[in-house]
């Protein structure tokens, strides 16, 4: 059973992206291999996603820690047993508590069978997950990538991807990020998720802030473009 998502330079998907898109190839060469743990506990992953909505990573981590301490771990039973007042005391908004309770109710009543989603198509998974209050398109797409490990997911509404894409391909500030991402992604099909990992990493490493272009980054690191 896989425990991590791997974007390895020797893998077929990464090699495909490198050859299909020379600009993406530069970013791949600079970043190298990427390894990210798979979010194996699907219920817990969705609860954490709900908690983290519209919060910084740090703030979300703090609140998640409080919930874990209160409930002795995030499980359907522990969230079901926790009162609204107890959860509010951890810093979660009332609306998010309602979302968590709705998720828990659907999970415990078998209306949402997370362990059976592997056999569903991407669109079917999104349809199932978005039946839960507070889970929208983006949260469902992140679940597809980081829990179900689907390689063919492109989250057009993700602001980080839009930002990194506009930086990598030197789009004007006025350019519509969603449309531009969709346009550039034509070369990445079907490995949208893998390309996304590299774009997110460009944001995580602050490349989009520190360097005006990918070529400036290449020059500073004294890298010569290699063939895939």
PDB file of C-alpha atoms in Angstrom, residues 156 178-187:
ATOM      1  CA  UNK A 156      -8.505  25.500 -11.875  1.00  0.00           C
ATOM      2  CA  UNK A 178      -8.001  30.470 -14.245  1.00  0.00           C
ATOM      3  CA  UNK A 179      -8.149  30.770 -18.029  1.00  0.00           C
ATOM      4  CA  UNK A 180      -4.365  30.969 -18.300  1.00  0.00           C
ATOM      5  CA  UNK A 181      -3.896  27.866 -16.132  1.00  0.00           C
ATOM      6  CA  UNK A 182      -6.382  25.935 -18.243  1.00  0.00           C
ATOM      7  CA  UNK A 183      -4.589  27.004 -21.414  1.00  0.00           C
ATOM      8  CA  UNK A 184      -1.106  26.012 -20.240  1.00  0.00           C
ATOM      9  CA  UNK A 185      -2.373  22.742 -18.775  1.00  0.00           C
ATOM     10  CA  UNK A 186      -3.193  21.424 -22.239  1.00  0.00           C
ATOM     11  CA  UNK A 187       0.411  20.194 -22.468  1.00  0.00           C
TER      12      UNK A 187
END
